[in-house]
Coordinates of C-alpha atoms (C1' of nucleotides) in Angstrom, one line a residue:
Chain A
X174 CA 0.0 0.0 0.0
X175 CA 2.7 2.3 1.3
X176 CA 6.4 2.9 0.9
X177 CA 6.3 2.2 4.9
X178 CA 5.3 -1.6 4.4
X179 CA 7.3 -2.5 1.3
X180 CA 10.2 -0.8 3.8
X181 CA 9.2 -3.2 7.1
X182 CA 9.0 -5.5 5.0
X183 CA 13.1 -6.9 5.1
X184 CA 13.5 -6.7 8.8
X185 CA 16.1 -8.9 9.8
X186 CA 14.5 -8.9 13.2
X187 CA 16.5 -10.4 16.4
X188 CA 15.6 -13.8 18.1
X189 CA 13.1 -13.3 20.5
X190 CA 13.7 -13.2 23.8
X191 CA 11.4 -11.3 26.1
X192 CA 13.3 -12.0 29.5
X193 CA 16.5 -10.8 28.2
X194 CA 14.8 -7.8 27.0
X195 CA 13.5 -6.7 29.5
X196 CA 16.5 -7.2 31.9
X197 CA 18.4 -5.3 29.3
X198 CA 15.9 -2.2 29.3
X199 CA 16.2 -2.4 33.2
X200 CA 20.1 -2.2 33.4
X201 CA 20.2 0.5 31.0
X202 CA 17.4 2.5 32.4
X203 CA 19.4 2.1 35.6
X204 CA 21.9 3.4 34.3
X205 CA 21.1 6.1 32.3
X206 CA 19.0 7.6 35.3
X207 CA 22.0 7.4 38.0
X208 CA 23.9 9.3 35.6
X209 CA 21.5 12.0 35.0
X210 CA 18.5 12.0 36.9
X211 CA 15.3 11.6 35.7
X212 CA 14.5 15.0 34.2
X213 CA 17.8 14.6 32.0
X214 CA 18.0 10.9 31.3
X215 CA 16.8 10.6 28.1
X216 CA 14.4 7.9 26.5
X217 CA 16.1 7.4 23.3
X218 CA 19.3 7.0 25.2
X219 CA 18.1 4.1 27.1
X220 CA 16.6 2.5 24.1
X221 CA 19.8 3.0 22.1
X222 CA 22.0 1.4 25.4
X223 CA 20.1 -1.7 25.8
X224 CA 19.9 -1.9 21.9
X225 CA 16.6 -2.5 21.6
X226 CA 13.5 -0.3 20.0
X227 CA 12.2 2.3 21.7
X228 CA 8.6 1.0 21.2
X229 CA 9.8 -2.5 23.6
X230 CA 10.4 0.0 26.1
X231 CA 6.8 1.1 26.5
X232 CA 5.1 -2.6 25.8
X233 CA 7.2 -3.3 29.2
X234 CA 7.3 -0.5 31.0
X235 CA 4.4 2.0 30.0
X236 CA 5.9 5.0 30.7
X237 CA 9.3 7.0 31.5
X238 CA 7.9 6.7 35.2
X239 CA 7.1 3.1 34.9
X240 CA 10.5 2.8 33.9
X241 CA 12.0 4.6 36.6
X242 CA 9.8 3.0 39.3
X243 CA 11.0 -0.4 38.1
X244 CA 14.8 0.7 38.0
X245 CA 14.2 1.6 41.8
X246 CA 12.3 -1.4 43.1
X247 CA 14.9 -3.7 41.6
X248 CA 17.6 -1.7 43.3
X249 CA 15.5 -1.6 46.8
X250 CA 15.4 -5.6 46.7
X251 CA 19.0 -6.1 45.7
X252 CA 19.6 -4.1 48.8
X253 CA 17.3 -5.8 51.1
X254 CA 18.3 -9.6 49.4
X255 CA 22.1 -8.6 50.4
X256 CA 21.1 -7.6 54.1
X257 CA 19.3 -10.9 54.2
X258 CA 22.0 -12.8 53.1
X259 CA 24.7 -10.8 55.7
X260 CA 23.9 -13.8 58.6
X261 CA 24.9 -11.4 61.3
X262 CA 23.3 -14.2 63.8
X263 CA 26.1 -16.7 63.7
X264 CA 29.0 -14.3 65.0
X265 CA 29.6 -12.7 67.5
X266 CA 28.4 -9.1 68.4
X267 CA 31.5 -7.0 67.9
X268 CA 33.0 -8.7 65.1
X269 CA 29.3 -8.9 63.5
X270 CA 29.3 -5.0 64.3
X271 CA 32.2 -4.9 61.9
X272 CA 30.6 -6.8 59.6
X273 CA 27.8 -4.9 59.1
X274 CA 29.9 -2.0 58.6
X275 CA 32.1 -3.5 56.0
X276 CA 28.7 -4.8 54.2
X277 CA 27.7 -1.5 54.1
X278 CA 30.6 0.0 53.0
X279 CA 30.9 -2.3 50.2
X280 CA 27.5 -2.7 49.0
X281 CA 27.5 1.3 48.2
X282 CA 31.5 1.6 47.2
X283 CA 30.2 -0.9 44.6
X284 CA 27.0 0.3 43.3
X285 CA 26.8 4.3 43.0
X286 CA 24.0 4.0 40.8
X287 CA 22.1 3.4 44.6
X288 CA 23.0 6.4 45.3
X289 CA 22.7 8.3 42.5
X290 CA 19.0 6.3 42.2
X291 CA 18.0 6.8 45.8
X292 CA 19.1 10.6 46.0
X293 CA 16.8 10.8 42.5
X294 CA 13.9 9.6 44.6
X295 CA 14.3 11.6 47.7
X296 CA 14.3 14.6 45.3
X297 CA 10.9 13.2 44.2
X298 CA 9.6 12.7 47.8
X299 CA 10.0 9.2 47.2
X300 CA 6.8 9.2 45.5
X301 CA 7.5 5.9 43.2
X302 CA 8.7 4.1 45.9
X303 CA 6.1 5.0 48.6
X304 CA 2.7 3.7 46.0
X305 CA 4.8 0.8 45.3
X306 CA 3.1 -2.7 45.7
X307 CA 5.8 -4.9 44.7
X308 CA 8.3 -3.2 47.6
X309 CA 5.8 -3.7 50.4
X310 CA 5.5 -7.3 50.1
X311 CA 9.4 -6.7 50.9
X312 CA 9.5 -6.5 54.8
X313 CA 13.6 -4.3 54.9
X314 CA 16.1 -7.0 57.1
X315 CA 17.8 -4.7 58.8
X316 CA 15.5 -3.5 62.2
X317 CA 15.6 -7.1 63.0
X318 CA 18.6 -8.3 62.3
X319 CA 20.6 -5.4 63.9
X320 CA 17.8 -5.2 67.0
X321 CA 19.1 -8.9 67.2
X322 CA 22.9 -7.7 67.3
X323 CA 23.0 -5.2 69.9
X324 CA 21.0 -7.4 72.3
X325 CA 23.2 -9.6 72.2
X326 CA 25.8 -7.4 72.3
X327 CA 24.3 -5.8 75.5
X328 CA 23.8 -9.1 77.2
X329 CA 27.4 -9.8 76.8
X330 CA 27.7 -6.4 78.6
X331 CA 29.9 -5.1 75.2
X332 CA 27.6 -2.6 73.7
X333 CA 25.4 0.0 75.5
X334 CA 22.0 -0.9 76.0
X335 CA 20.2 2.7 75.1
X336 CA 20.9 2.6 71.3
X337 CA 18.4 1.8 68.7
X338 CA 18.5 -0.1 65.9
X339 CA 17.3 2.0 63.3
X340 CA 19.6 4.8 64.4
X341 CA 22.5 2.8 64.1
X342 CA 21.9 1.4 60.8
X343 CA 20.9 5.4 60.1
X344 CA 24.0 6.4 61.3
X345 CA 26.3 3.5 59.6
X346 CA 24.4 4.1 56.3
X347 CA 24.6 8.3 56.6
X348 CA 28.8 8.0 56.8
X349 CA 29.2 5.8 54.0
X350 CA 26.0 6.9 52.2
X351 CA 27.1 10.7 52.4
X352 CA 31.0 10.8 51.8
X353 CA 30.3 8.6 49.1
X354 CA 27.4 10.6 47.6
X355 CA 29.1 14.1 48.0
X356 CA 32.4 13.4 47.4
X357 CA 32.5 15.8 44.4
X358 CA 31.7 18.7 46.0
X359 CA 33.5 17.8 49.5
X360 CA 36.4 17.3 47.4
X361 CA 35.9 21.0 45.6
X362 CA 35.4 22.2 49.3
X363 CA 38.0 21.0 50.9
X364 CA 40.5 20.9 48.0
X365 CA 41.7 17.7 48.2
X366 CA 40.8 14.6 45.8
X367 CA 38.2 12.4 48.4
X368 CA 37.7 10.0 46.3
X369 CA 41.5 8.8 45.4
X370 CA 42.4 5.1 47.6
X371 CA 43.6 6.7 50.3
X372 CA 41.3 9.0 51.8
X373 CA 38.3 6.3 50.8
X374 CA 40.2 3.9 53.0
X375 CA 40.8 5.8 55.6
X376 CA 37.1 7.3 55.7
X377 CA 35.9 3.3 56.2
X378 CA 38.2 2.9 58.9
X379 CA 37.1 6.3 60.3
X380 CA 33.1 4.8 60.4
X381 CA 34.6 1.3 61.8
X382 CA 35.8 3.6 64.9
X383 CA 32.7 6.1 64.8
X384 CA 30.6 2.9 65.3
X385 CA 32.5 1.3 67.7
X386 CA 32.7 4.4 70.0
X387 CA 29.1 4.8 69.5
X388 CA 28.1 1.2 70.5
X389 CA 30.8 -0.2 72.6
X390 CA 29.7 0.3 76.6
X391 CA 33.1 0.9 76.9
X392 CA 34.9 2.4 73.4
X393 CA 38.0 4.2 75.0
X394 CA 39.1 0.4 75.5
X395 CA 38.6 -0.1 71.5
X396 CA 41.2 -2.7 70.9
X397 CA 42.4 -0.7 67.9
X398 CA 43.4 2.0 70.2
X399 CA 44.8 0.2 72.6
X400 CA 46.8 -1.2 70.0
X401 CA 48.3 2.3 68.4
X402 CA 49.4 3.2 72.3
X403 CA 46.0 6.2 73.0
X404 CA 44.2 4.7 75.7
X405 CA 44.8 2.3 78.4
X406 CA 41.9 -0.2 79.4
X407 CA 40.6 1.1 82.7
X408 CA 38.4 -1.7 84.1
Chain B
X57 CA 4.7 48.1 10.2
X58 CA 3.5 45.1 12.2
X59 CA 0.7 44.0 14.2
X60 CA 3.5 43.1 16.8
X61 CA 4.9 46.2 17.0
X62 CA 1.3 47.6 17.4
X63 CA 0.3 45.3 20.5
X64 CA 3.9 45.6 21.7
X65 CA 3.4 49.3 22.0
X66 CA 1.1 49.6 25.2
X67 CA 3.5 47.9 27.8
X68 CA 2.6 49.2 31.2
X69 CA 6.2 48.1 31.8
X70 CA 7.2 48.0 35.5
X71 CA 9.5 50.5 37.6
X72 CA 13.0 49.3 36.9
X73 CA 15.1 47.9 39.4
X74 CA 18.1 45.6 37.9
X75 CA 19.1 44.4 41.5
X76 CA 15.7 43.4 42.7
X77 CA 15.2 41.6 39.6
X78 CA 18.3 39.7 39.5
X79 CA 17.9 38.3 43.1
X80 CA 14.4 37.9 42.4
X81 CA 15.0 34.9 39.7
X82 CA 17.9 33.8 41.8
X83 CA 15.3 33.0 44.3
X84 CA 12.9 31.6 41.7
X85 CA 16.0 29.6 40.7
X86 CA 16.5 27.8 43.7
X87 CA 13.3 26.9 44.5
X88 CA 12.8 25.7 40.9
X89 CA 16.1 23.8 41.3
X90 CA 16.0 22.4 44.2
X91 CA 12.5 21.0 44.2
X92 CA 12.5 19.7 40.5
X93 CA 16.3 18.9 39.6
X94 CA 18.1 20.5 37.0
X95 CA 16.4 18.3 34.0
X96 CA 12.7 18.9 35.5
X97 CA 13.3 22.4 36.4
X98 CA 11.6 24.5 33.7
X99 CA 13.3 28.1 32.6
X100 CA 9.5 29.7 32.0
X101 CA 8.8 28.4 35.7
X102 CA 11.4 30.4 37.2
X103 CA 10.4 33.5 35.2
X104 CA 7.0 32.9 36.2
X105 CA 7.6 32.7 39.7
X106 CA 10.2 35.1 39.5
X107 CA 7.6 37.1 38.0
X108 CA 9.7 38.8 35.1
X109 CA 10.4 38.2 31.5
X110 CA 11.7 35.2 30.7
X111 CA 14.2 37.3 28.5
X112 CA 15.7 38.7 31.6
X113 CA 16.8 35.8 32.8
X114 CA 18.8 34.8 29.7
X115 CA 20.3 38.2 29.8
X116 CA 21.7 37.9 33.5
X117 CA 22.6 34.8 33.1
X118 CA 23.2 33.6 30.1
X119 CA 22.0 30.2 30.2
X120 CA 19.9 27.8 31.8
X121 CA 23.4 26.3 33.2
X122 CA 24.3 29.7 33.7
X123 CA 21.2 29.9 36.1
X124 CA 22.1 27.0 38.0
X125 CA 25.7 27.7 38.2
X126 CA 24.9 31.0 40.2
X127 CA 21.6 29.3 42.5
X128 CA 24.2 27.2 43.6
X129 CA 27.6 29.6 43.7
X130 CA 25.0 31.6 46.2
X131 CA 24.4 28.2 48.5
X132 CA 27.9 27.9 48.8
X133 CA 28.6 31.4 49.8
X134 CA 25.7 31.0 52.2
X135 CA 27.5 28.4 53.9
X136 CA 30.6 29.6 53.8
X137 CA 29.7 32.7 55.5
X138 CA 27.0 31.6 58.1
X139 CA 30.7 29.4 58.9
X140 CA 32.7 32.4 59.5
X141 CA 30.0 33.6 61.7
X142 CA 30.4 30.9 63.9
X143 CA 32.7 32.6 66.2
X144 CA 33.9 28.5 67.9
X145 CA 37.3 30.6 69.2
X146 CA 35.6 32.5 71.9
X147 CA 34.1 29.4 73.5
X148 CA 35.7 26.2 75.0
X149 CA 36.4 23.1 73.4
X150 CA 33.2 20.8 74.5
X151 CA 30.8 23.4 74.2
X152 CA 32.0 24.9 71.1
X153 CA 31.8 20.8 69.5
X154 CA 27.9 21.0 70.5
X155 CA 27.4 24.5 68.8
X156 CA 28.9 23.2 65.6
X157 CA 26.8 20.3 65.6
X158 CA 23.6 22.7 66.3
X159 CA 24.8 24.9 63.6
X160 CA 25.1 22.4 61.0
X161 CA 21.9 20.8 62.0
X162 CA 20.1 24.3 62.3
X163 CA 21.3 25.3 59.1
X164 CA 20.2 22.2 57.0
X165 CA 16.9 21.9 58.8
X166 CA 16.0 25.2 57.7
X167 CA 17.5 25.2 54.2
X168 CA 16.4 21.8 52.8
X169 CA 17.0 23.5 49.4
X170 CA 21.2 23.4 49.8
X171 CA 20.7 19.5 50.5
X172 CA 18.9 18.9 46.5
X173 CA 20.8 21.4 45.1
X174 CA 24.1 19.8 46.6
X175 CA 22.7 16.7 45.5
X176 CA 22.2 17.6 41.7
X177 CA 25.7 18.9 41.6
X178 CA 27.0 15.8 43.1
X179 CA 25.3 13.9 40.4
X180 CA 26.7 16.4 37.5
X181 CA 30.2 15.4 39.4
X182 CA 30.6 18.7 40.5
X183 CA 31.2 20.2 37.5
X184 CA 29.5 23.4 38.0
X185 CA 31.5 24.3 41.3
X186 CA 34.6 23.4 39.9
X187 CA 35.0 25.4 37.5
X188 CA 33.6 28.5 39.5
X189 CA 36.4 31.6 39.2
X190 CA 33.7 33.1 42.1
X191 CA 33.6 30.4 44.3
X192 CA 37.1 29.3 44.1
X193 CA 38.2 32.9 45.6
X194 CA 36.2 31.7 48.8
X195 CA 38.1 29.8 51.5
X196 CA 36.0 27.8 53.4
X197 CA 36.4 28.4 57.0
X198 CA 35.2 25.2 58.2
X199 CA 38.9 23.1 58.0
X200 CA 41.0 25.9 60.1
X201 CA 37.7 27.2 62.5
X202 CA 37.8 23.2 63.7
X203 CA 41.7 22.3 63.5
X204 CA 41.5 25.2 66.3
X205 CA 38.9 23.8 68.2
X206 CA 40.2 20.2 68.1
X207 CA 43.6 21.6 69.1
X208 CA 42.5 23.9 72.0
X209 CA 40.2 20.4 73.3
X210 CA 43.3 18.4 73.1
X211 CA 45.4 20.9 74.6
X212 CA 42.6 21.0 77.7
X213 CA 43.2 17.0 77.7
X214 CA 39.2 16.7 76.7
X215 CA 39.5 15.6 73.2
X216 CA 41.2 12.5 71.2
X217 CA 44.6 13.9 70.0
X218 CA 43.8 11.9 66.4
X219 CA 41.2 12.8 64.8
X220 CA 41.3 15.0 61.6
X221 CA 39.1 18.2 61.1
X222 CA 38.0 17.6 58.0
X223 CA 36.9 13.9 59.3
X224 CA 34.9 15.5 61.9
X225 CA 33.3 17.7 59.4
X226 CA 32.3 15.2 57.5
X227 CA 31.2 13.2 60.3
X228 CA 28.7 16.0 61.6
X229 CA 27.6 17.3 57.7
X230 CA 27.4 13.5 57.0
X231 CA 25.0 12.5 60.0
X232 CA 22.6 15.8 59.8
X233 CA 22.9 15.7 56.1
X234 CA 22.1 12.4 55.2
X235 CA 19.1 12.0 57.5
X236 CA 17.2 14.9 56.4
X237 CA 18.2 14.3 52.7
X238 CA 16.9 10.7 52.5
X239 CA 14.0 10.6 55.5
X240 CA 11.7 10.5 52.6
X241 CA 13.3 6.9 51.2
X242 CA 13.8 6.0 55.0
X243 CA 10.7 6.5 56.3
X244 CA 9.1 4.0 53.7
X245 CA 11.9 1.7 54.8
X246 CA 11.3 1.4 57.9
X247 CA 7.8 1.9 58.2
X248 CA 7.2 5.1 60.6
X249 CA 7.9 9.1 59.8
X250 CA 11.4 10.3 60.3
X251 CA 10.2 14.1 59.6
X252 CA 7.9 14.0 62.6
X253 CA 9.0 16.6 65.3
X254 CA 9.9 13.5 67.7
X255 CA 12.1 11.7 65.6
X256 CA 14.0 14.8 64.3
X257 CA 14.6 15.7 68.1
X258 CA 15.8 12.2 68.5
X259 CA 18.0 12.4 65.9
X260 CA 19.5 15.8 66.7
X261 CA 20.2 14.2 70.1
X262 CA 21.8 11.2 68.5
X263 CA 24.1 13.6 66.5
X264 CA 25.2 15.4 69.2
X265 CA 25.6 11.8 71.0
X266 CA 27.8 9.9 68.2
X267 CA 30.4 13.2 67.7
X268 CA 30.4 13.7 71.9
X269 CA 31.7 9.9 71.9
X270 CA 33.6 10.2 68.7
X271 CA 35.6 13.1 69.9
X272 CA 35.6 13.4 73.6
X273 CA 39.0 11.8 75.1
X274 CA 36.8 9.6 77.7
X275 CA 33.2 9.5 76.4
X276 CA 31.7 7.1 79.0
X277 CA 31.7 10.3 81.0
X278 CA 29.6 12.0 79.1
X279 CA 27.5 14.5 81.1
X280 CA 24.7 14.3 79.4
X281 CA 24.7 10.5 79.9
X282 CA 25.4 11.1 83.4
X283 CA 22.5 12.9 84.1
X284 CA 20.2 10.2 82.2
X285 CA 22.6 7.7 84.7
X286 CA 23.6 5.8 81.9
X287 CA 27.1 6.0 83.3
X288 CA 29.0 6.6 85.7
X289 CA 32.2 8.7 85.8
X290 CA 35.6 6.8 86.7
X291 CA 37.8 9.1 87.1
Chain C
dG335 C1' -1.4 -26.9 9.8
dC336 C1' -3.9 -23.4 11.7
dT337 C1' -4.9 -19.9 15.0
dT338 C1' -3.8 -17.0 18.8
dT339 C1' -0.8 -14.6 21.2
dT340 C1' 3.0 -11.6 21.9
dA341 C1' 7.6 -9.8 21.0
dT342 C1' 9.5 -6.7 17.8
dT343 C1' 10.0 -3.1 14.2
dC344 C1' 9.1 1.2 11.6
dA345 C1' 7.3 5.5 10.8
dC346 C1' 5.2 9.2 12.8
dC347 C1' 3.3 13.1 15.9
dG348 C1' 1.9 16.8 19.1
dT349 C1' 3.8 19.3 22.5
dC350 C1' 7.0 21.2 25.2
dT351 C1' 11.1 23.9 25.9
dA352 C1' 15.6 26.3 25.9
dG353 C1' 16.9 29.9 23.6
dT354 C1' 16.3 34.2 20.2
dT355 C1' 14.8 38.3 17.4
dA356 C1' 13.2 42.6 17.3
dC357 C1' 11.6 46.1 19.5
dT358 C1' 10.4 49.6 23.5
dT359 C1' 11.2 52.5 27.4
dA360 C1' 13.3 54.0 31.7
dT361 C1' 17.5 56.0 33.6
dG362 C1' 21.6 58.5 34.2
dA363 C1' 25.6 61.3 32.2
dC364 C1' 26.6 65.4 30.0
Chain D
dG1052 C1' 17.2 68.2 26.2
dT1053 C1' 19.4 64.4 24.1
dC1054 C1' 21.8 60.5 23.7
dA1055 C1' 23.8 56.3 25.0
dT1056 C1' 23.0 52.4 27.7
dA1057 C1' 20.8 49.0 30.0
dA1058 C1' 16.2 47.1 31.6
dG1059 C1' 12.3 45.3 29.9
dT1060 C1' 8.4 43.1 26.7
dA1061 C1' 6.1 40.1 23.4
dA1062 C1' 6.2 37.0 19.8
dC1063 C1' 8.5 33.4 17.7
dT1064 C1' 11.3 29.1 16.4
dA1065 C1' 14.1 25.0 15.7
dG1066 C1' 14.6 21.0 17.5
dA1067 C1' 14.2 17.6 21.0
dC1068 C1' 11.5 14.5 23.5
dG1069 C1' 7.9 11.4 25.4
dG1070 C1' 4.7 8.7 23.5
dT1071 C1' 1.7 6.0 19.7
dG1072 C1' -0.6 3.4 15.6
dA1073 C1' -0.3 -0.1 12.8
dA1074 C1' 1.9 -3.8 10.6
dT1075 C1' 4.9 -8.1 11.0
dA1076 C1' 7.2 -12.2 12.4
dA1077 C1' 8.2 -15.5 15.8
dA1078 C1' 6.4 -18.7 19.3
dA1079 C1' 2.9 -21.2 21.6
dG1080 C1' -1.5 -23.7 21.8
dC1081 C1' -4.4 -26.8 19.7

DNA sequence: GCTTTTATTCACCGTCTAGTTACTTATGAC
DNA sequence: GTCATAAGTAACTAGACGGTGAATAAAAGC
């Protein structure tokens, strides 16, 4: 009938594979909006990274939004999956206090896109995430599992007994959320590259003592600081 | 010899005031800005709520990057000069620690908008700061106004001889910071409102809590914890 | 083999948006 | 007064961008 059918015609058209697609869509959506944000990523960009047609995009996803809300979701349960699979319960309260500050640590020195993601949402009042149904079948790990930590950390008389658990996990999360998040302009600030090996490792072992001196019942015996020579156990 | 120039002809044309006008879409700038993003932001918003021209705005500043680039030049100034004002040298060590915290934590909780607009240059990598000729003239205070009051606590036998200033910063920034920046994703996470009055309090407490510890040479003996009777001093 | 379903492609569109052109008028220097 | 300059206005545009209609081909069901 038309020049546009005798042109459709030829398409060499790609093994299906709806799955892949869609996965594909998702990672590239990801990362297109941790780079920019949402108002800047773009949707041709996306389509162009996961190399597939724009129109797929919409069939999956339904909208811009829809795409964003299902970059987010995926990155909210890859969070929660890795604090379930941390298994704090099996060691012991200091060294699992450690633990849980390494995980952290790691889990975001790894993934920026988080960040970038999660900032992206806070801006938006958290507006996908909050009218989300597939995220609160997820009940977060973390209350429990750290609740679980300090008690028995307190029972063994290590930790102090007045500290909540979602202010700790606030509080481990903020350092290495923060000087990983702002590190641009901290770096501008301050004058002084934050982000080169050194200063990132010594910033994680800065929150490994932070915690520790916020938890421990009795942190000026911190057995790191005993070891450099700065305090003496008193007890 | 047009109809334009014809309808153009009757402007009632507002009193001129360059100064006004140019802090005026500042203003609308940051709001727009810091509530939207930079991508979401829209130029004809900020003239609208600047109420001017949206020719204006391209004349004082060029560009819609141009725009931002000043919004936020201004934040940083802000800060940097609400740190000067500070005055920590006239007061002693351990008080002077709980009036930085309050000032950090006052200043963020009333200018939300430094937090996105911080945020959306951390996601453009900083690029608009760092090649600021205006900003670069300022030195921020915050790095010598703490070494002193680090120095003057150790020197009093209060505070840990080894912790960095720009550490601390971080650490105080970080905390405050981080909360109010991502209580909207937090408070989905956990379940409850972190931007209620009593959880805010709580966590202003905390702050002041986790640098008292992180700083003070012999935290158990916290006062504040020895009037709760958390402790008890062993001196 | 035939039908139904669904993944995929291509061509297209209406609107929105940063930025501009062309012009007017207030203000201050002389 | 007048003249240069800067502040201000309205109308306009080129292109980008999110989103869609319709046709097609590969699987899946029978």
């Amino acid at each position: 009938m038309s020049d546009r059918v005798l042109d459709a015609a030829p398409t060499p058209s790609r093994k299906r594979d709806p799955d892949a697609s869609r996965q594909r869509i998702l990672a590239a959506a990801t990362d297109e909006f941790a780079s920019k944000g949402f108002g800047d990523a773009r949707v041709d960009e996306i389509a162009r990274r996961a190399g597939i047609n724009k129109r797929m995009l919409y069939h999956y996803f339904g909208s811009k939004d829809g795409l964003f809300q299902a970059a987010l979701e995926e990155i909210y349960e890859t969070i929660c999956h890795a604090g379930q699979a941390l298994e704090l319960a099996a060691i012991e309260p200091r060294p699992g206090l450690a633990k849980l500050v390494d995980f952290v640590w790691d889990y975001y020195a790894a993934n920026p896109q988080s960040i970038t993601l999660l900032n992206t949402e806070n801006l938006h009042d958290a507006r996908h995430l909050r009218f989300s149904v597939r995220t609160q079948a997820i009940h977060p790990p973390f209350e429990e599992l750290i609740q679980d930590l300090l008690d028995r950390g307190v029972a063994a008389d290590e930790f102090r007994p007045d500290l909540g658990a979602v202010d700790l996990y606030i509080t481990i999360v903020g350092l290495v959320y923060y000087y990983l998040s702002n590190s641009a302009t901290l770096s501008v600030f301050f004058g002084r590259d934050l982000r080169a090996p050194k200063p990132l490792k010594n910033w994680r072992r800065h929150v490994h003592e932070t915690i520790e001196r916020l938890v421990l019942k009795n942190p000026g015996s911190s057995a790191a600081e005993i070891d450099r020579g700065l305090v003496r156990p008193y007890k």
